[in-house]
PDB file of C-alpha atoms in Angstrom:
ATOM      1  CA  MET A1106     116.937 124.430 101.661  1.00 42.00           C
ATOM      2  CA  SER A1107     118.351 123.888 105.162  1.00 42.00           C
ATOM      3  CA  GLU A1108     117.719 120.526 106.804  1.00 46.00           C
ATOM      4  CA  ARG A1109     118.207 119.216 110.296  1.00 48.00           C
ATOM      5  CA  VAL A1110     120.173 116.026 110.717  1.00 43.00           C
ATOM      6  CA  PRO A1111     117.457 113.341 111.057  1.00 50.00           C
ATOM      7  CA  SER A1112     117.263 110.870 113.916  1.00 53.00           C
ATOM      8  CA  GLY A1113     117.680 107.133 113.176  1.00 52.00           C
ATOM      9  CA  GLU A1114     113.916 106.665 112.936  1.00 51.00           C
ATOM     10  CA  GLN A1115     113.502 109.719 110.733  1.00 62.00           C
ATOM     11  CA  GLU A1116     116.406 108.547 108.604  1.00 62.00           C
ATOM     12  CA  ALA A1117     114.767 105.154 108.017  1.00 69.00           C
ATOM     13  CA  GLY A1118     111.514 106.946 107.200  1.00 86.00           C
ATOM     14  CA  LEU A1119     113.194 109.293 104.734  1.00 88.00           C
ATOM     15  CA  ARG A1120     115.041 106.404 103.106  1.00 89.00           C
ATOM     16  CA  ALA A1121     111.749 104.528 102.629  1.00 92.00           C
ATOM     17  CA  ARG A1122     110.096 107.740 101.387  1.00 93.00           C
ATOM     18  CA  LEU A1123     112.728 108.170  98.682  1.00 94.00           C
ATOM     19  CA  VAL A1124     112.074 104.615  97.504  1.00 95.00           C
ATOM     20  CA  ASP A1125     108.283 105.183  97.662  1.00 95.00           C
ATOM     21  CA  VAL A1126     108.619 108.330  95.562  1.00 96.00           C
ATOM     22  CA  GLY A1127     110.844 106.479  93.096  1.00 95.00           C
ATOM     23  CA  VAL A1128     108.253 103.694  92.762  1.00 96.00           C
ATOM     24  CA  GLU A1129     105.488 106.267  92.160  1.00 96.00           C
ATOM     25  CA  LEU A1130     107.587 108.196  89.635  1.00 96.00           C
ATOM     26  CA  LEU A1131     108.519 104.982  87.835  1.00 95.00           C
ATOM     27  CA  ALA A1132     104.856 103.988  87.511  1.00 95.00           C
ATOM     28  CA  ALA A1133     103.852 107.429  86.247  1.00 95.00           C
ATOM     29  CA  GLU A1134     106.729 108.326  83.931  1.00 95.00           C
ATOM     30  CA  GLY A1135     109.036 105.347  83.384  1.00 92.00           C
ATOM     31  CA  VAL A1136     112.697 104.574  83.983  1.00 92.00           C
ATOM     32  CA  GLN A1137     113.987 107.690  82.230  1.00 92.00           C
ATOM     33  CA  ALA A1138     112.320 109.915  84.867  1.00 93.00           C
ATOM     34  CA  LEU A1139     114.227 108.371  87.806  1.00 93.00           C
ATOM     35  CA  THR A1140     116.802 111.074  88.443  1.00 91.00           C
ATOM     36  CA  LEU A1141     118.090 111.820  91.945  1.00 90.00           C
ATOM     37  CA  ARG A1142     117.052 115.452  91.572  1.00 91.00           C
ATOM     38  CA  GLU A1143     113.450 114.630  90.595  1.00 93.00           C
ATOM     39  CA  ILE A1144     113.045 112.024  93.324  1.00 94.00           C
ATOM     40  CA  ALA A1145     114.416 114.500  95.891  1.00 92.00           C
ATOM     41  CA  ARG A1146     112.096 117.248  94.636  1.00 93.00           C
ATOM     42  CA  ARG A1147     109.021 115.026  94.885  1.00 94.00           C
ATOM     43  CA  ALA A1148     110.092 113.788  98.312  1.00 92.00           C
ATOM     44  CA  GLY A1149     110.394 117.394  99.494  1.00 92.00           C
ATOM     45  CA  VAL A1150     114.107 117.264 100.346  1.00 91.00           C
ATOM     46  CA  SER A1151     117.194 118.993  98.946  1.00 90.00           C
ATOM     47  CA  HIS A1152     118.676 117.524  95.788  1.00 86.00           C
ATOM     48  CA  GLY A1153     121.701 116.324  97.770  1.00 87.00           C
ATOM     49  CA  ALA A1154     119.680 114.579 100.503  1.00 87.00           C
ATOM     50  CA  PRO A1155     119.290 111.207  98.729  1.00 88.00           C
ATOM     51  CA  ARG A1156     123.085 110.769  98.800  1.00 88.00           C
ATOM     52  CA  ARG A1157     122.931 110.390 102.600  1.00 87.00           C
ATOM     53  CA  TYR A1158     120.911 107.203 102.150  1.00 87.00           C
ATOM     54  CA  PHE A1159     122.004 106.069  98.697  1.00 89.00           C
ATOM     55  CA  PRO A1160     125.618 106.933  97.864  1.00 87.00           C
ATOM     56  CA  THR A1161     124.995 106.527  94.137  1.00 87.00           C
ATOM     57  CA  HIS A1162     122.107 106.851  91.726  1.00 88.00           C
ATOM     58  CA  VAL A1163     122.528 103.140  90.965  1.00 88.00           C
ATOM     59  CA  ALA A1164     122.048 102.296  94.665  1.00 89.00           C
ATOM     60  CA  LEU A1165     118.719 104.135  94.733  1.00 90.00           C
ATOM     61  CA  LEU A1166     117.564 102.466  91.507  1.00 92.00           C
ATOM     62  CA  SER A1167     118.533  99.102  92.994  1.00 90.00           C
ATOM     63  CA  ALA A1168     116.460  99.782  96.115  1.00 90.00           C
ATOM     64  CA  ILE A1169     113.475 100.670  93.932  1.00 93.00           C
ATOM     65  CA  ALA A1170     113.930  97.490  91.858  1.00 92.00           C
ATOM     66  CA  ARG A1171     114.181  95.426  95.055  1.00 90.00           C
ATOM     67  CA  ARG A1172     110.668  96.621  95.939  1.00 92.00           C
ATOM     68  CA  GLY A1173     109.465  95.333  92.564  1.00 94.00           C
ATOM     69  CA  PHE A1174     111.112  91.935  93.021  1.00 92.00           C
ATOM     70  CA  ALA A1175     109.544  91.589  96.468  1.00 91.00           C
ATOM     71  CA  GLU A1176     106.096  92.338  95.037  1.00 94.00           C
ATOM     72  CA  LEU A1177     106.594  89.957  92.105  1.00 95.00           C
ATOM     73  CA  ALA A1178     107.808  87.218  94.466  1.00 92.00           C
ATOM     74  CA  ALA A1179     104.673  87.593  96.590  1.00 94.00           C
ATOM     75  CA  GLU A1180     102.435  87.383  93.516  1.00 95.00           C
ATOM     76  CA  VAL A1181     104.284  84.334  92.175  1.00 94.00           C
ATOM     77  CA  GLU A1182     104.140  82.561  95.532  1.00 93.00           C
ATOM     78  CA  LYS A1183     100.403  83.127  95.772  1.00 94.00           C
ATOM     79  CA  ALA A1184      99.711  82.135  92.157  1.00 93.00           C
ATOM     80  CA  ALA A1185     101.856  78.988  92.092  1.00 92.00           C
ATOM     81  CA  ALA A1186     100.744  77.500  95.406  1.00 92.00           C
ATOM     82  CA  ASP A1187      98.614  74.563  94.235  1.00 93.00           C
ATOM     83  CA  GLY A1188      98.501  71.850  91.596  1.00 94.00           C
ATOM     84  CA  ASP A1189     101.028  69.725  89.777  1.00 94.00           C
ATOM     85  CA  ALA A1190     104.270  71.246  88.511  1.00 93.00           C
ATOM     86  CA  ARG A1191     102.943  72.150  85.065  1.00 94.00           C
ATOM     87  CA  THR A1192      99.824  73.779  86.538  1.00 95.00           C
ATOM     88  CA  ARG A1193     101.979  75.791  88.953  1.00 96.00           C
ATOM     89  CA  LEU A1194     104.358  76.766  86.146  1.00 96.00           C
ATOM     90  CA  LYS A1195     101.458  78.057  84.079  1.00 96.00           C
ATOM     91  CA  ALA A1196     100.124  80.011  87.064  1.00 96.00           C
ATOM     92  CA  LEU A1197     103.610  81.415  87.749  1.00 96.00           C
ATOM     93  CA  SER A1198     103.923  82.422  84.094  1.00 96.00           C
ATOM     94  CA  ARG A1199     100.527  84.133  84.133  1.00 96.00           C
ATOM     95  CA  ALA A1200     101.509  86.022  87.299  1.00 96.00           C
ATOM     96  CA  TYR A1201     104.789  87.073  85.684  1.00 96.00           C
ATOM     97  CA  LEU A1202     103.104  88.330  82.523  1.00 96.00           C
ATOM     98  CA  GLY A1203     100.365  89.998  84.569  1.00 96.00           C
ATOM     99  CA  PHE A1204     102.949  91.825  86.673  1.00 97.00           C
ATOM    100  CA  ALA A1205     104.743  92.947  83.509  1.00 95.00           C
ATOM    101  CA  ALA A1206     101.523  94.356  82.054  1.00 95.00           C
ATOM    102  CA  ALA A1207     100.439  96.086  85.268  1.00 95.00           C
ATOM    103  CA  HIS A1208     103.868  97.523  86.211  1.00 95.00           C
ATOM    104  CA  ARG A1209     105.618  98.240  82.934  1.00 94.00           C
ATOM    105  CA  GLY A1210     108.099 100.783  84.288  1.00 95.00           C
ATOM    106  CA  MET A1211     109.037  98.634  87.273  1.00 95.00           C
ATOM    107  CA  PHE A1212     109.297  95.522  85.104  1.00 95.00           C
ATOM    108  CA  GLU A1213     111.705  97.298  82.775  1.00 92.00           C
ATOM    109  CA  LEU A1214     113.867  98.555  85.636  1.00 93.00           C
ATOM    110  CA  MET A1215     114.020  95.200  87.429  1.00 91.00           C
ATOM    111  CA  PHE A1216     115.841  93.522  84.557  1.00 87.00           C
ATOM    112  CA  ARG A1217     118.089  96.424  83.548  1.00 84.00           C
ATOM    113  CA  HIS A1218     121.266  95.071  85.108  1.00 77.00           C
ATOM    114  CA  ASP A1219     123.147  97.748  83.190  1.00 75.00           C
ATOM    115  CA  LEU A1220     121.435 100.245  85.565  1.00 75.00           C
ATOM    116  CA  LEU A1221     121.470  98.204  88.778  1.00 77.00           C
ATOM    117  CA  GLU A1222     123.909  96.789  91.327  1.00 69.00           C
ATOM    118  CA  SER A1223     122.614  93.253  91.656  1.00 59.00           C
ATOM    119  CA  GLY A1224     124.909  92.533  94.610  1.00 62.00           C
ATOM    120  CA  ALA A1225     123.868  95.656  96.513  1.00 58.00           C
ATOM    121  CA  LEU A1226     121.011  96.190  98.959  1.00 58.00           C
ATOM    122  CA  GLY A1227     119.981  92.532  98.855  1.00 64.00           C
ATOM    123  CA  LEU A1228     118.789  92.816  95.260  1.00 73.00           C
ATOM    124  CA  ARG A1229     120.386  89.538  94.199  1.00 76.00           C
ATOM    125  CA  GLN A1230     118.939  87.812  97.273  1.00 78.00           C
ATOM    126  CA  THR A1231     115.496  89.030  96.195  1.00 77.00           C
ATOM    127  CA  SER A1232     115.729  88.235  92.486  1.00 80.00           C
ATOM    128  CA  LEU A1233     117.612  84.916  92.341  1.00 83.00           C
ATOM    129  CA  PRO A1234     115.143  82.952  94.524  1.00 87.00           C
ATOM    130  CA  LEU A1235     112.461  83.679  91.907  1.00 89.00           C
ATOM    131  CA  PHE A1236     114.575  81.951  89.293  1.00 91.00           C
ATOM    132  CA  GLU A1237     115.191  79.029  91.647  1.00 92.00           C
ATOM    133  CA  VAL A1238     111.408  78.547  91.967  1.00 92.00           C
ATOM    134  CA  LEU A1239     111.216  78.411  88.180  1.00 94.00           C
ATOM    135  CA  VAL A1240     114.107  75.922  87.991  1.00 93.00           C
ATOM    136  CA  GLY A1241     112.489  73.663  90.587  1.00 93.00           C
ATOM    137  CA  LEU A1242     109.137  73.626  88.833  1.00 94.00           C
ATOM    138  CA  VAL A1243     110.704  73.019  85.419  1.00 94.00           C
ATOM    139  CA  ALA A1244     112.712  70.099  86.838  1.00 92.00           C
ATOM    140  CA  GLU A1245     109.590  68.625  88.428  1.00 92.00           C
ATOM    141  CA  ALA A1246     107.441  69.121  85.323  1.00 90.00           C
ATOM    142  CA  ARG A1247     110.041  67.563  83.053  1.00 87.00           C
ATOM    143  CA  ARG A1248     110.315  64.534  85.354  1.00 84.00           C
ATOM    144  CA  GLU A1249     106.529  64.225  85.299  1.00 77.00           C
ATOM    145  CA  ALA A1250     106.602  64.342  81.501  1.00 73.00           C
ATOM    146  CA  GLY A1251     109.427  61.801  81.353  1.00 72.00           C
ATOM    147  CA  ALA A1252     111.764  64.282  79.599  1.00 70.00           C
ATOM    148  CA  GLU A1253     115.484  64.456  80.346  1.00 63.00           C
ATOM    149  CA  ALA A1254     117.137  67.884  80.191  1.00 66.00           C
ATOM    150  CA  GLU A1255     119.162  70.332  82.230  1.00 87.00           C
ATOM    151  CA  ALA A1256     116.459  72.090  84.254  1.00 90.00           C
ATOM    152  CA  ARG A1257     118.471  75.277  84.828  1.00 91.00           C
ATOM    153  CA  VAL A1258     119.046  75.796  81.103  1.00 92.00           C
ATOM    154  CA  ALA A1259     115.434  74.907  80.265  1.00 92.00           C
ATOM    155  CA  ALA A1260     114.206  77.317  82.973  1.00 94.00           C
ATOM    156  CA  GLY A1261     116.467  80.032  81.560  1.00 94.00           C
ATOM    157  CA  ALA A1262     115.048  79.476  78.095  1.00 95.00           C
ATOM    158  CA  LEU A1263     111.478  79.571  79.428  1.00 95.00           C
ATOM    159  CA  TRP A1264     112.228  82.764  81.363  1.00 95.00           C
ATOM    160  CA  ALA A1265     113.703  84.357  78.219  1.00 95.00           C
ATOM    161  CA  ASN A1266     110.562  83.310  76.333  1.00 96.00           C
ATOM    162  CA  LEU A1267     108.297  84.846  79.001  1.00 96.00           C
ATOM    163  CA  GLN A1268     110.403  88.017  79.033  1.00 95.00           C
ATOM    164  CA  GLY A1269     110.060  88.292  75.279  1.00 95.00           C
ATOM    165  CA  ILE A1270     106.309  87.738  75.409  1.00 96.00           C
ATOM    166  CA  ALA A1271     105.990  90.389  78.119  1.00 95.00           C
ATOM    167  CA  GLN A1272     108.016  92.968  76.183  1.00 93.00           C
ATOM    168  CA  LEU A1273     106.579  92.323  72.735  1.00 94.00           C
ATOM    169  CA  TRP A1274     103.006  92.130  74.043  1.00 94.00           C
ATOM    170  CA  GLY A1275     103.485  95.407  75.895  1.00 91.00           C
ATOM    171  CA  TRP A1276     104.720  97.070  72.720  1.00 91.00           C
ATOM    172  CA  GLY A1277     101.791  95.689  70.694  1.00 92.00           C
ATOM    173  CA  SER A1278     104.046  93.696  68.342  1.00 93.00           C
ATOM    174  CA  LEU A1279     102.815  90.209  69.216  1.00 92.00           C
ATOM    175  CA  ARG A1280      99.141  91.148  68.974  1.00 92.00           C
ATOM    176  CA  LEU A1281      99.804  92.584  65.527  1.00 93.00           C
ATOM    177  CA  ALA A1282     101.955  89.660  64.348  1.00 94.00           C
ATOM    178  CA  THR A1283      99.841  86.787  65.693  1.00 94.00           C
ATOM    179  CA  GLY A1284      96.337  88.226  65.822  1.00 94.00           C
ATOM    180  CA  ALA A1285      96.012  86.825  69.361  1.00 92.00           C
ATOM    181  CA  GLU A1286      93.525  88.580  71.609  1.00 93.00           C
ATOM    182  CA  ASP A1287      95.483  87.754  74.780  1.00 93.00           C
ATOM    183  CA  VAL A1288      98.734  86.109  75.841  1.00 94.00           C
ATOM    184  CA  GLU A1289      97.205  82.725  76.734  1.00 95.00           C
ATOM    185  CA  PRO A1290      97.951  80.900  73.434  1.00 95.00           C
ATOM    186  CA  LEU A1291     101.483  82.319  73.474  1.00 95.00           C
ATOM    187  CA  LEU A1292     101.951  81.102  77.037  1.00 95.00           C
ATOM    188  CA  ASP A1293     100.663  77.636  76.103  1.00 94.00           C
ATOM    189  CA  ALA A1294     103.063  77.497  73.142  1.00 95.00           C
ATOM    190  CA  ALA A1295     106.007  78.519  75.364  1.00 96.00           C
ATOM    191  CA  LEU A1296     105.245  75.785  77.887  1.00 94.00           C
ATOM    192  CA  VAL A1297     104.953  73.144  75.172  1.00 93.00           C
ATOM    193  CA  ALA A1298     108.222  74.328  73.622  1.00 93.00           C
ATOM    194  CA  HIS A1299     110.141  74.022  76.900  1.00 91.00           C
ATOM    195  CA  LEU A1300     108.303  71.181  78.653  1.00 89.00           C
ATOM    196  CA  GLY A1301     106.921  69.112  75.813  1.00 86.00           C
ATOM    197  CA  ALA A1302     103.261  68.429  75.092  1.00 83.00           C
ATOM    198  CA  GLU A1303     100.984  67.968  78.072  1.00 80.00           C
ATOM    199  CA  ALA A1304     100.175  64.336  78.789  1.00 70.00           C
ATOM    200  CA  SER A1305      96.641  63.447  77.726  1.00 64.00           C
TER     201      SER A1305
END
């Protein structure tokens, strides 16, 4: 297929279109479907066209993941806006698990650092601030509870716990193993494990 060289505005539009198509493909078919050739085909461009905007497959995947981090950040910010630190942490955790359930393909891609360039395309600048929000809330909640611990390590452990809940719930394993009807009791248990029991 012959293509004209796009103008700057068209180029920005085509770049965004490739990411849009990747997001749609990811939602419909999962990470394994995200090939340059398939994204190009669905975007209606030649199979070599994506390389003008994304020099590597990894760069395109990173741009798609950046979209997911931006959406997750917006949901977390909205969910964790009010209340004391523990209340905001619980709301953040619910938003995180809700995002994982609603966007399974994107959620998988976002944390596949074996597939992504975290330093490219601002991906690290989009993902790391989310963790810093978690660290800040954990530090505040632990001070409120009178507990002494390294907040960054505790936040990392809580994040790993949430990640595990998200994955195992999505696969059906936790529902089978625990008999829980939803993730709420698992979320409560994770918060108690990393923050201590809620003050009565």
